[in-house]
Every structure is written in C-alpha cells, then in structure tokens.
Coordinates of N, CA and C and ligand atoms in Angstrom, one line a residue:
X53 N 7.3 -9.8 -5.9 CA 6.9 -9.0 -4.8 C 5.5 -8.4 -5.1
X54 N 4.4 -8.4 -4.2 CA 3.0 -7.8 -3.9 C 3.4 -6.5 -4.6
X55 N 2.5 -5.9 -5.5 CA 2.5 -4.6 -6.1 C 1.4 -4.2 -5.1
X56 N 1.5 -2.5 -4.9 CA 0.6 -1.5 -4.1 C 0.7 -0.7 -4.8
X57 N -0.5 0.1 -4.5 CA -1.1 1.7 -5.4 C -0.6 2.5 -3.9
X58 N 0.0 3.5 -3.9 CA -0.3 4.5 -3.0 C -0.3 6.0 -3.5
X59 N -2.3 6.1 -3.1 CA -2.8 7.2 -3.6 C -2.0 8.6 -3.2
X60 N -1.6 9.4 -4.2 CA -1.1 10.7 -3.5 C -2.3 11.8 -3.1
X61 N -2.6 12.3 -2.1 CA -3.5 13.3 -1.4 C -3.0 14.6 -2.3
X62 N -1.8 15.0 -2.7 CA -1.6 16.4 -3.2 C -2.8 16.7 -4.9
X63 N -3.4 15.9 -4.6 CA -4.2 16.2 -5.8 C -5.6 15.9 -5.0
X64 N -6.1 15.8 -3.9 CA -7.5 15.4 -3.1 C -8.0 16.9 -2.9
X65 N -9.4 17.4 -2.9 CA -9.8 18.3 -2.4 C -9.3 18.5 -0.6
X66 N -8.7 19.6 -1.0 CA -8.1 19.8 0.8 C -9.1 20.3 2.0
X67 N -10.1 20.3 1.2 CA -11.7 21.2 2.1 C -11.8 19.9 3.1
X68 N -11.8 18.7 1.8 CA -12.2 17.3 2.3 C -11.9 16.1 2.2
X69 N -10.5 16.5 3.1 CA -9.0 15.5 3.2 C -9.2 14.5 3.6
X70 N -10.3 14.4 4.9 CA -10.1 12.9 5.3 C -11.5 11.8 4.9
X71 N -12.8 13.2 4.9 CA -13.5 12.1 3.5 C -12.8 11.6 2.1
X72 N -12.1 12.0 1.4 CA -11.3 11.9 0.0 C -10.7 10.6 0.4
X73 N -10.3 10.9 1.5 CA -8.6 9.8 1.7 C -9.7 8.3 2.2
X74 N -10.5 8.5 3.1 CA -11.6 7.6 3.6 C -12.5 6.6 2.2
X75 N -12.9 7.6 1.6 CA -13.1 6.6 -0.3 C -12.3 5.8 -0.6
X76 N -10.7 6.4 -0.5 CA -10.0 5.4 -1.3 C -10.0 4.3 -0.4
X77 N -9.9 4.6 0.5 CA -9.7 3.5 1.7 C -10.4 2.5 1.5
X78 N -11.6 3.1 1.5 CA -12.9 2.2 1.3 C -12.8 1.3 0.0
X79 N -12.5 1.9 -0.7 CA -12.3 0.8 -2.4 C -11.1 0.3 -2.4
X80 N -10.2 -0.2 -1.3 CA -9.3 -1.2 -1.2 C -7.6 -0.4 -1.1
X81 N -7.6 1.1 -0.8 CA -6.3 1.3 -1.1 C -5.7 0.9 0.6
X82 N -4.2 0.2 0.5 CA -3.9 0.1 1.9 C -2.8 1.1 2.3
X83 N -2.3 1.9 1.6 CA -1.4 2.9 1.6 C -2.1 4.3 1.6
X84 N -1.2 5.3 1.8 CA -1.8 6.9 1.1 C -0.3 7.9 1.5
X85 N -0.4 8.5 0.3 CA 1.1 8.8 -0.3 C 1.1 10.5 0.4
X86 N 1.8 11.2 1.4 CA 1.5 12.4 1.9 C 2.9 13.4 1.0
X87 N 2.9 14.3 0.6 CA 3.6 14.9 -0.3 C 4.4 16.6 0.2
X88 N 4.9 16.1 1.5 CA 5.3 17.4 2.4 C 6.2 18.3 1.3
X89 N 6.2 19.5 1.2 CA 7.0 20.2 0.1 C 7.3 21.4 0.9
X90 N 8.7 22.0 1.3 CA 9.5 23.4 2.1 C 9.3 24.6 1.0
X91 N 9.1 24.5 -0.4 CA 9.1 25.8 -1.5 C 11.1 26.2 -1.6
X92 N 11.7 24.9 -1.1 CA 13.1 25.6 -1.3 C 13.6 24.0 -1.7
X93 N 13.6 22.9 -1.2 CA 13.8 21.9 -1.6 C 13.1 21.7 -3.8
X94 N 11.4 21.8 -3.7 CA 11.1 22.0 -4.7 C 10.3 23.4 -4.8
X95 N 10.1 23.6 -5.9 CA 9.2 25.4 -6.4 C 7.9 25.5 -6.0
X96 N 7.4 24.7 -4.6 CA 6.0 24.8 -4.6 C 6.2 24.3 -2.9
X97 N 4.8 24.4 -2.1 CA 4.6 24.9 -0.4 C 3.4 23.9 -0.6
X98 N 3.6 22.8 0.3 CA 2.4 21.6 0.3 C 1.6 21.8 1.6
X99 N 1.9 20.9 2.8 CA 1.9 21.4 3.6 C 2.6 20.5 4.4
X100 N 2.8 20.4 5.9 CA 3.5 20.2 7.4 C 2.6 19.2 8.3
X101 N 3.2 18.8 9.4 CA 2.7 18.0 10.1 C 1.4 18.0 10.7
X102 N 1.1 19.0 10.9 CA -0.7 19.6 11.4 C -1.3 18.5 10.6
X103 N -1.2 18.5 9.3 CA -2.5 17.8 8.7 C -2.0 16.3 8.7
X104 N -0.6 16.1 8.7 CA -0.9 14.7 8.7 C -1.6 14.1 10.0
X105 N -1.3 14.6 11.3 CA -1.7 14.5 12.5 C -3.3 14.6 12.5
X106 N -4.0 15.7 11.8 CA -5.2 15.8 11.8 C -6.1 14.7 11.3
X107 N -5.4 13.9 9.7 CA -6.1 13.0 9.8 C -6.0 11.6 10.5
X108 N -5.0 11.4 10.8 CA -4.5 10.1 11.9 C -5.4 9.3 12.4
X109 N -6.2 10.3 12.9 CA -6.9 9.4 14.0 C -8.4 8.4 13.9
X110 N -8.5 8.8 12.1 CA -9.8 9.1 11.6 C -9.5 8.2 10.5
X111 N -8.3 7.8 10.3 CA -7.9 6.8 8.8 C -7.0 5.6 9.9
X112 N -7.2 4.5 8.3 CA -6.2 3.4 9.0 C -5.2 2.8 8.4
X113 N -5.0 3.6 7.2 CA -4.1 3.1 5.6 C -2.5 3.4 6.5
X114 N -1.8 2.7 5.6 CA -0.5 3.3 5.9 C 0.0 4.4 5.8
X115 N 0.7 5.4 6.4 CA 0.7 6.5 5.8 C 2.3 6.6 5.4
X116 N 2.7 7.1 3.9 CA 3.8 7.0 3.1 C 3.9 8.3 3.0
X117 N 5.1 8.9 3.6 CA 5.1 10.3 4.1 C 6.3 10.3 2.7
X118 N 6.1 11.6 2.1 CA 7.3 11.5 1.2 C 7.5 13.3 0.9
X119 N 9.0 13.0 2.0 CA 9.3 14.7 2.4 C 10.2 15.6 1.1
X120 N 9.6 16.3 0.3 CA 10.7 16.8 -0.2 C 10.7 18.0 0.1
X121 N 11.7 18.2 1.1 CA 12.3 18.9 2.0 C 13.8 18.9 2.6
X122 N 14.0 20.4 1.9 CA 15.9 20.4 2.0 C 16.6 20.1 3.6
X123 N 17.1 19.2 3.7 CA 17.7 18.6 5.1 C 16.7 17.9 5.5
X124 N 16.1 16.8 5.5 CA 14.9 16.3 6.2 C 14.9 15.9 7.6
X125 N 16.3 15.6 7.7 CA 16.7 15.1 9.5 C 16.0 16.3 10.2
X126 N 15.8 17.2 10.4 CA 15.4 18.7 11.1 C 13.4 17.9 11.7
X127 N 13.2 17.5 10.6 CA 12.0 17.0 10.6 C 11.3 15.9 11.5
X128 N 12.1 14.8 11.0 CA 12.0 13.6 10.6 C 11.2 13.3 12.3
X129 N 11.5 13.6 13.4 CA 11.0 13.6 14.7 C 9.5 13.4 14.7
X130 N 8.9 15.1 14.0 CA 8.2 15.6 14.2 C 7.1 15.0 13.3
X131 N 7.5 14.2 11.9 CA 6.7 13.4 11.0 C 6.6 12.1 11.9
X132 N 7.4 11.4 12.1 CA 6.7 10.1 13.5 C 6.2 9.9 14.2
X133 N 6.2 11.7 14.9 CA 5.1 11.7 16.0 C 3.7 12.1 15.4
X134 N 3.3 13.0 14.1 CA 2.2 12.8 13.6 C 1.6 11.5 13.2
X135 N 2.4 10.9 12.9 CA 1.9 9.3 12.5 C 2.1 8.5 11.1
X136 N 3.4 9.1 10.8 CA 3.8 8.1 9.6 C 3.9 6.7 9.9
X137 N 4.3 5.9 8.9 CA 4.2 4.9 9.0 C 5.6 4.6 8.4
X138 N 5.7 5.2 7.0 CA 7.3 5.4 6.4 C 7.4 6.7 6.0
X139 N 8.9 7.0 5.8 CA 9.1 8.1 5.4 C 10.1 7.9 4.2
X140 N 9.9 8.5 3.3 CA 11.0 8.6 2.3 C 11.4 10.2 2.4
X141 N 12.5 10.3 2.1 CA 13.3 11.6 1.8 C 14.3 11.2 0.4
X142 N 14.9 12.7 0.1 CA 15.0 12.9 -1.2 C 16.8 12.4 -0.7
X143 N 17.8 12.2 -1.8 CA 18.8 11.9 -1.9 C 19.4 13.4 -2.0
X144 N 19.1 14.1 -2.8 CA 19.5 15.3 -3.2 C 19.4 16.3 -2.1
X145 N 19.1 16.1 -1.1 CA 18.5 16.7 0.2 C 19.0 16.7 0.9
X146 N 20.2 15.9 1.0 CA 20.8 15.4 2.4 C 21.9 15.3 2.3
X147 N 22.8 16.1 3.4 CA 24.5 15.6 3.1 C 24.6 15.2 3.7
X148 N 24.0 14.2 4.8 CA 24.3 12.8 5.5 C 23.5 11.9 5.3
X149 N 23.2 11.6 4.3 CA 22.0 10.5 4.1 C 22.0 9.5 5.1
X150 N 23.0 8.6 5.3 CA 23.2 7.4 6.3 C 22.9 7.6 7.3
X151 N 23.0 8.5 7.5 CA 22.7 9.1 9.3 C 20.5 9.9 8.8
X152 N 20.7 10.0 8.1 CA 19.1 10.5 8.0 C 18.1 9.1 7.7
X153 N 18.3 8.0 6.8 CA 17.7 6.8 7.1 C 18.2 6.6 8.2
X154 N 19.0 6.3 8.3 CA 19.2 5.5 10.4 C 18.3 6.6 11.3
X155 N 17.7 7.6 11.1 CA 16.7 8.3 12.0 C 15.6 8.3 11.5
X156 N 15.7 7.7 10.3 CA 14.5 7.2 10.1 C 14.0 5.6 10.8
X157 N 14.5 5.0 10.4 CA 14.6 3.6 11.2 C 14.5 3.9 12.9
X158 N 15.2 4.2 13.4 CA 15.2 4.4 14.7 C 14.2 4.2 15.2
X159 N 12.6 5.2 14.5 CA 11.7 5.1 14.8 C 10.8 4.0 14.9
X160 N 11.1 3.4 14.4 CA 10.6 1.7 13.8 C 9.8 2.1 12.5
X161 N 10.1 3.1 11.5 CA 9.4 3.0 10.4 C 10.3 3.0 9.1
X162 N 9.4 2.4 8.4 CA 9.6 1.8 7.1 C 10.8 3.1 6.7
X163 N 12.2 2.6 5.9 CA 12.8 4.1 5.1 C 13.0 4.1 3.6
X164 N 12.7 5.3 2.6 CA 12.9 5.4 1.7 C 13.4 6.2 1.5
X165 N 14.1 6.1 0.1 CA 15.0 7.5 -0.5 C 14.2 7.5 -2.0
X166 N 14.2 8.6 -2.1 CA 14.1 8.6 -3.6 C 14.7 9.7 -4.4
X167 N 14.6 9.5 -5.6 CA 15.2 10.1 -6.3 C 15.0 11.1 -7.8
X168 N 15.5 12.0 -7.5 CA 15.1 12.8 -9.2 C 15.2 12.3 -10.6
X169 N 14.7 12.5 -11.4 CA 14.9 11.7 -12.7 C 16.2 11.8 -12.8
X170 N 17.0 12.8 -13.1 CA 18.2 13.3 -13.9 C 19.7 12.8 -12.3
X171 N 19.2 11.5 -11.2 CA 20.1 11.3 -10.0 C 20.3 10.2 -10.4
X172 N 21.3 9.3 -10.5 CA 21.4 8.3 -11.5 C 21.4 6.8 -10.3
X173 N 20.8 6.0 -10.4 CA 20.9 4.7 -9.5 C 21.7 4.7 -8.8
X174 N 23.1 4.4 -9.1 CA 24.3 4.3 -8.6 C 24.5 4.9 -7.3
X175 N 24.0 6.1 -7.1 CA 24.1 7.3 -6.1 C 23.7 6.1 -4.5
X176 N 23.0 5.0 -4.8 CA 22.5 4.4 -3.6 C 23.1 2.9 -3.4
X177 N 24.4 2.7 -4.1 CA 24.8 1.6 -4.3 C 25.2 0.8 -2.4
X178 N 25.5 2.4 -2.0 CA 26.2 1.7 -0.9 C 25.2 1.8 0.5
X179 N 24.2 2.0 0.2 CA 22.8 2.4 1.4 C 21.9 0.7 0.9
X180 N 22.0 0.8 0.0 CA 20.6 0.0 -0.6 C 20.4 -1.7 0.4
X181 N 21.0 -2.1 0.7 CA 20.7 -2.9 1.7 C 20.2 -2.3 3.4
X182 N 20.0 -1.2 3.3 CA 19.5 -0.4 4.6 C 17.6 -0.2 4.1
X183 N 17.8 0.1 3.2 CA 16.1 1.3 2.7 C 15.4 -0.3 2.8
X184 N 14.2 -0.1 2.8 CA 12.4 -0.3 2.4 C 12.6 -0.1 1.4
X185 N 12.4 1.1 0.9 CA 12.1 1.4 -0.6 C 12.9 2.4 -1.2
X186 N 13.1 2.4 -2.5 CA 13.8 3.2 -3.2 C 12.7 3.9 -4.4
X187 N 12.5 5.5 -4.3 CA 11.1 6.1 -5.1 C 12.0 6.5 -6.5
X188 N 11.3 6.0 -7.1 CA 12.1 6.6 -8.5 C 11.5 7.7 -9.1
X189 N 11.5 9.1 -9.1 CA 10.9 10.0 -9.8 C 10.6 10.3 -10.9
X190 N 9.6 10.1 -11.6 CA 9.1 10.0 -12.9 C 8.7 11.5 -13.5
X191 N 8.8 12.2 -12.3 CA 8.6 13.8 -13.1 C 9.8 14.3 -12.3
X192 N 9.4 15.7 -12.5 CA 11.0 16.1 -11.5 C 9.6 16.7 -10.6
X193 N 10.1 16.5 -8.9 CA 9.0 16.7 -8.3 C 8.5 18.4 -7.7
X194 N 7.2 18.3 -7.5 CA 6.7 19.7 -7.0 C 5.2 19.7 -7.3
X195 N 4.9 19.0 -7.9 CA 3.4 19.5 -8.7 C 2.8 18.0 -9.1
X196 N 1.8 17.8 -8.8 CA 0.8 16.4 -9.7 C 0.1 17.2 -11.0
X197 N 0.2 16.3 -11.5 CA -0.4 16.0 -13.1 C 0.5 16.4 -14.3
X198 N 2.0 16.4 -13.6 CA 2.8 16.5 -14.9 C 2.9 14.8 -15.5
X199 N 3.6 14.9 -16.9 CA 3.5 13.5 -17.7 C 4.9 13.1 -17.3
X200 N 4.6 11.6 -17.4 CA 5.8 11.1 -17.0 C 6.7 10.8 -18.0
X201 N 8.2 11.2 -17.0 CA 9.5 11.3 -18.1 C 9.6 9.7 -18.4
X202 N 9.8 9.1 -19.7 CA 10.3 8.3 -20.1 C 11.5 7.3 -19.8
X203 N 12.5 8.3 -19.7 CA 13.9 7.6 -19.5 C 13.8 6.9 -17.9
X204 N 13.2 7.8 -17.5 CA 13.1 6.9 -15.5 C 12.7 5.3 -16.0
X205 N 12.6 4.8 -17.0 CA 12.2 3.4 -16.6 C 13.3 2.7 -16.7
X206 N 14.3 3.2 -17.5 CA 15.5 2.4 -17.5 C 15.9 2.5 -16.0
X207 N 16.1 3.9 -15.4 CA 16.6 3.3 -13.8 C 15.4 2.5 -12.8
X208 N 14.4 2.4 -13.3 CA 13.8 1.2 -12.8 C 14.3 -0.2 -13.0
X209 N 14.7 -0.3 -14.4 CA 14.8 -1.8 -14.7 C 16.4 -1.7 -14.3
X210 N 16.8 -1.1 -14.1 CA 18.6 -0.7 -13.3 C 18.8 -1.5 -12.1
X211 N 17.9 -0.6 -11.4 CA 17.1 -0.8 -9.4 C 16.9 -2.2 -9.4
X212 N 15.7 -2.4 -10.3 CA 15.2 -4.1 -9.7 C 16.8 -5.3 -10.3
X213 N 17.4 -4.9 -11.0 CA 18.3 -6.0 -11.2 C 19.0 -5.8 -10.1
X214 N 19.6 -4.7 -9.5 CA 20.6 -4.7 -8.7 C 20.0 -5.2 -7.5
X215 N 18.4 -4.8 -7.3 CA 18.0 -5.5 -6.0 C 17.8 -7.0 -5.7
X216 N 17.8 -7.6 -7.0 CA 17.5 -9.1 -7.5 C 19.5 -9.7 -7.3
X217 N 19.8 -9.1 -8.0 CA 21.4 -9.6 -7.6 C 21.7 -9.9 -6.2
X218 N 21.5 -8.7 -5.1 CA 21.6 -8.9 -4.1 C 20.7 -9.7 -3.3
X219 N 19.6 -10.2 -3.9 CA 18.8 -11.1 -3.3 C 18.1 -10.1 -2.3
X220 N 18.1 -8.8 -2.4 CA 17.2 -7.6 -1.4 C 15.6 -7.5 -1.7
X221 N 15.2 -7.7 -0.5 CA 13.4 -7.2 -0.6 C 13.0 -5.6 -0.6
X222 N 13.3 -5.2 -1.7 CA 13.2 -3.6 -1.7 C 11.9 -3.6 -2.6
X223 N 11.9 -2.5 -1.9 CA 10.0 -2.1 -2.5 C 11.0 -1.1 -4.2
X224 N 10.4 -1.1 -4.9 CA 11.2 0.0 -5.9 C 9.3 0.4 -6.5
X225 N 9.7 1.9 -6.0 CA 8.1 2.9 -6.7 C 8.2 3.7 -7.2
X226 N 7.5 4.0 -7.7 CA 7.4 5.3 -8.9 C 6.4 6.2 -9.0
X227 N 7.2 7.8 -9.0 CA 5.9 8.6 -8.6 C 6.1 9.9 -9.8
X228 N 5.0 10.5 -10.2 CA 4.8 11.2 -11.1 C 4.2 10.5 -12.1
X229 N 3.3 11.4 -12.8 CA 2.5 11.0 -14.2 C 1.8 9.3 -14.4
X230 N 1.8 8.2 -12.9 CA 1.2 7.4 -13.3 C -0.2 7.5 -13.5
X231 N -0.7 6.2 -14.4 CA -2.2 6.6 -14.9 C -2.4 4.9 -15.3
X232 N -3.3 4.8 -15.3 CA -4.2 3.3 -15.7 C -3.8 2.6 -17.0
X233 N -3.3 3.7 -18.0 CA -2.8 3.5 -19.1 C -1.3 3.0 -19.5
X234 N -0.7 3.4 -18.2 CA 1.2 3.4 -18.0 C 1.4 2.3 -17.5
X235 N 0.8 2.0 -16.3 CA 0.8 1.7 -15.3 C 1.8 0.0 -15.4
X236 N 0.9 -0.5 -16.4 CA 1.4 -1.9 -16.6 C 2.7 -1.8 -17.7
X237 N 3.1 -1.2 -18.0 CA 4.6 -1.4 -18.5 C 5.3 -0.8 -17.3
X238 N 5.0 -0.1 -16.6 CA 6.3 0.4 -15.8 C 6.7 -1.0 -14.3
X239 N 4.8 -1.9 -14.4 CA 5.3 -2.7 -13.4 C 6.0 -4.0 -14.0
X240 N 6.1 -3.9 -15.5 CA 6.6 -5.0 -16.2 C 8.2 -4.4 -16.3
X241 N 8.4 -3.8 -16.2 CA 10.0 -2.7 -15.7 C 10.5 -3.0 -14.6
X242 N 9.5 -3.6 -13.7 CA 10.5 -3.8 -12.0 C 9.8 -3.3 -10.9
X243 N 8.9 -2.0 -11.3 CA 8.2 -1.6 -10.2 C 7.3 -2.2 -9.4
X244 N 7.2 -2.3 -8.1 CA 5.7 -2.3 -7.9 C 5.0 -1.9 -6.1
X245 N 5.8 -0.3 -6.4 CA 5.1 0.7 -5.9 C 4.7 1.8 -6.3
X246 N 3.3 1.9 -6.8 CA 3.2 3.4 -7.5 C 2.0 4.3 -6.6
X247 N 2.7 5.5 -6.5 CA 2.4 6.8 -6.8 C 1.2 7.2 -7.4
X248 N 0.1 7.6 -7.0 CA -0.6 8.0 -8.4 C -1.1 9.4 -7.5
X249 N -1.7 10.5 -7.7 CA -2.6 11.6 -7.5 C -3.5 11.8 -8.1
X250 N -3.3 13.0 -9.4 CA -4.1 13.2 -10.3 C -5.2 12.2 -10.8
X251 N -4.8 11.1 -10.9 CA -5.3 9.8 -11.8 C -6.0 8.9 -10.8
X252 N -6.1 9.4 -9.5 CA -6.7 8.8 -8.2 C -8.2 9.7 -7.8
X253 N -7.3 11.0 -7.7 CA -8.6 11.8 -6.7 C -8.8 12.7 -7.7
X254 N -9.1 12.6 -9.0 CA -9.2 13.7 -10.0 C -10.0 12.6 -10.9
X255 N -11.5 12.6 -11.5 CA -12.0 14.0 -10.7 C -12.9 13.7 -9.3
X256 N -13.3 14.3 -8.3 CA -13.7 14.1 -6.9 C -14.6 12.8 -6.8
X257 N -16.0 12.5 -7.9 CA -16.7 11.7 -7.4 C -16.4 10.4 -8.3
X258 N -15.1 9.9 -8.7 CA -14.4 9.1 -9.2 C -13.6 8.4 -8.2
X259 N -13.4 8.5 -7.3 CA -12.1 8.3 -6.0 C -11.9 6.8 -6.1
X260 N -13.3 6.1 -6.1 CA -12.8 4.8 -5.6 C -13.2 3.9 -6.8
X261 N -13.9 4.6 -7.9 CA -13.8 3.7 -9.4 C -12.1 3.9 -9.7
X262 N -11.5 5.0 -9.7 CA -10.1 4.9 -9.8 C -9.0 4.2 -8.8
X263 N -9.4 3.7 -7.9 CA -8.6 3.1 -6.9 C -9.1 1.4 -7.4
X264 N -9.9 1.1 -8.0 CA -10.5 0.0 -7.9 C -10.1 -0.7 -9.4
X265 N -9.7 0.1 -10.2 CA -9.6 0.6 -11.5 C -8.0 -0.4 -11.0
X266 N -7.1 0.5 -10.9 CA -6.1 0.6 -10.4 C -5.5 -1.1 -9.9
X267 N -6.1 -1.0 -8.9 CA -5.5 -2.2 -8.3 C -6.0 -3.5 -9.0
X268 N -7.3 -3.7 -9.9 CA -7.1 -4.5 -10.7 C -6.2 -4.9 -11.6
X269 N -5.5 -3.9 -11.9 CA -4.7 -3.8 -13.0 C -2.7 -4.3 -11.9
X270 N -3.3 -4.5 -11.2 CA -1.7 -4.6 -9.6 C -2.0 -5.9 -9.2
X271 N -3.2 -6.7 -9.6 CA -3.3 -7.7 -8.9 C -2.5 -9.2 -9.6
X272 N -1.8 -9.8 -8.5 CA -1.0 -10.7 -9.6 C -1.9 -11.9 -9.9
Ligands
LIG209 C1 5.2 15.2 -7.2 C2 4.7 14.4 -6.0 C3 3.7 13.3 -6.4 C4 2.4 13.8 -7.1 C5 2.1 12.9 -8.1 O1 6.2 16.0 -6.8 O2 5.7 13.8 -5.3 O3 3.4 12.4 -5.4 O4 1.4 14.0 -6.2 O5 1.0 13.4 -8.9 P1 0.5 12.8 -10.2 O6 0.2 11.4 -10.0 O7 -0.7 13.6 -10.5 O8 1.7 13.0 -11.2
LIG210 ZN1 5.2 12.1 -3.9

C-alpha cells in the first residue's frame, strides 16, 4: 500500500493557518491532519468547526479530521459540512461505535477509529472490514511533541497481519512523536499512515524542507 505523511496543523502557527497549511501543500503533502480536542475527551481545548470551514475554501489537500471528542456522533454532521474529507474518532469515545462509523460513512467520507496506546487491537476485530483506517496512537493523545511510546509498534505489526489475513485495504497510521528519524522502522512495522506535527510545522520557516524531507523517506 502507497505510504502518506499527514501533516498535523496542532503544531502550525494559528495566526497563519492557511499560509502554514498552503507550504506544505506546496512541497507535496496530499493530506492535512485537523486535531479537534472537547478538554473532556483529552486534557486540552483545540479547536471546532469554524476553522476547519475557514480554511476550506483556500486549500485542496485532503482534510483528515481526527476528533478526540467524547461521543463524536453529536458532531460528526457538523465536521462534513465544514469539509472533511475523513474523519476518525476515538474507540474509547463511543458506546456505539457501529452506528458512529456508519454516520460516518453515510456522508460519503473516508472512516477511521483510532486508538490509545494502552486499547489493545482486538477491541476492532468485529468493525475492521467497515473502517478506511485504523489510527494507532503512539502517545496518549492531547498535546504534539510528546515522544513516541514504544510498545504501540507491536499493535501495528498486530493490525497489518490481521488486515493481510483478511485480504482488507486498510490504511493502518500512526500519530504521536513521529520524526524523520522513526519514521522508517515504524513503516517497516505495517504502517503507512503517519501523523506528524511538531516535526512538520516546527520550526515555521522549515514547513516544506520537512514535508519534503518526509516523503522522501515514504516513497516506495
Ligand atoms: C496528539 C494529536 C497529534 C499531534 C501529533 O494528541 O492527535 O495529531 O498533533 O503531534 P506530534 O507529531 O508533535 O507528536
Ligand atoms: Zn491527531
């Protein structure tokens, strides 16, 4: 499967969200990773549909909405009509998952679940021929520029057998702590969707040496 970088914005200057996001664009990224956060789902307040909507109309990347936000179905409307393209929601989030990807889908957009380090594969045994993608959480989420947990790569190399077994075209990505340095053992693990922020839009006049950086290193 085609490996993709999708840059995370929660680490972009927010003065200058859709120049930032427009760089990477420009240096080849075809995705961009949006990082909606409630302050009750995880310990931190990102932000809401206003901005994704804001830059919409002005960008052309895909936009990979990734809600961690407790009950996402409440939402999920109101993120399709700003202009996702997919949406992932958390496992941990939902006490009807099946019914929250199927409204996801509904929309005609791509669906993901993902999951906290410490949520063990298994949890998506009986969904996993429905998802797009399955996000494997490499930090516990809320914040860019923590280091990435280690053990998450065994449930990567978990994910891709079981998606290989079933002969499924699942995207399997990874978000937290990726960096230029990681990057190629975790896609030699199964991945090849990654997450990056910090290591993308940090620092500001780097944006697209690091996107370029990046996908060198993705290209098969
Ligand atoms: C963390 C977010 C990530 C974050 C990654 O909760 O889901 O997308 O932006 O940031 P880095 O790449 O800096 O770890
Ligand atoms: Zn994310």
């Amino acid at each position: 499967m085609k490996s993709y970088l999708s840059p995370s914005i929660l680490s972009a200057d927010f003065g200058n969200l859709t120049k930032s996001i427009k760089s990477a664009e420009d240096a080849g990224a075809e995705y961009i990773h949006f990082d909606m956060m409630d302050g009750t789902f995880v310990p931190n307040i990102s932000f809401g549909t206003p901005i994704i909507q804001a830059v919409r109309k002005d960008l052309k990347s895909f936009f990979d909405v990734h809600m961690m936000v407790q009950e996402p179905g409440r939402y999920i409307d109101d993120v399709a009509k700003a202009g996702a393209d997919g949406i992932t929601i958390h496992q941990e989030a939902c006490i009807h998952l099946d019914r929250t990807v199927n409204q996801i889908k509904e929309h005609g957009l791509k669906a993901g679940v993902a999951l906290n380090p410490a949520t063990p594969v298994e949890t998506l045994d009986c969904i996993l021929p429905m998802l797009d993608l399955v996000l494997i959480m490499t930090v516990n989420p809320g914040f860019g520029g923590q280091k990435f947990i280690p053990y998450t790569l065994d449930k990567v190399r978990l994910l891709k057998e079981k998606a290989d077994a079933l002969n499924l075209n699942l995207n399997i990505g990874v978000d937290g702590g990726v960096t230029l340095d990681n990057i190629s053992s975790i896609k030699a693990a199964g991945a090849n969707f990654f997450i990056a922020g910090s290591a993308v839009f940090k620092p500001a006049d780097r944006i697209a040496d690091n996107v370029r950086a990046f996908n060198e290193l993705l290209k098969d």
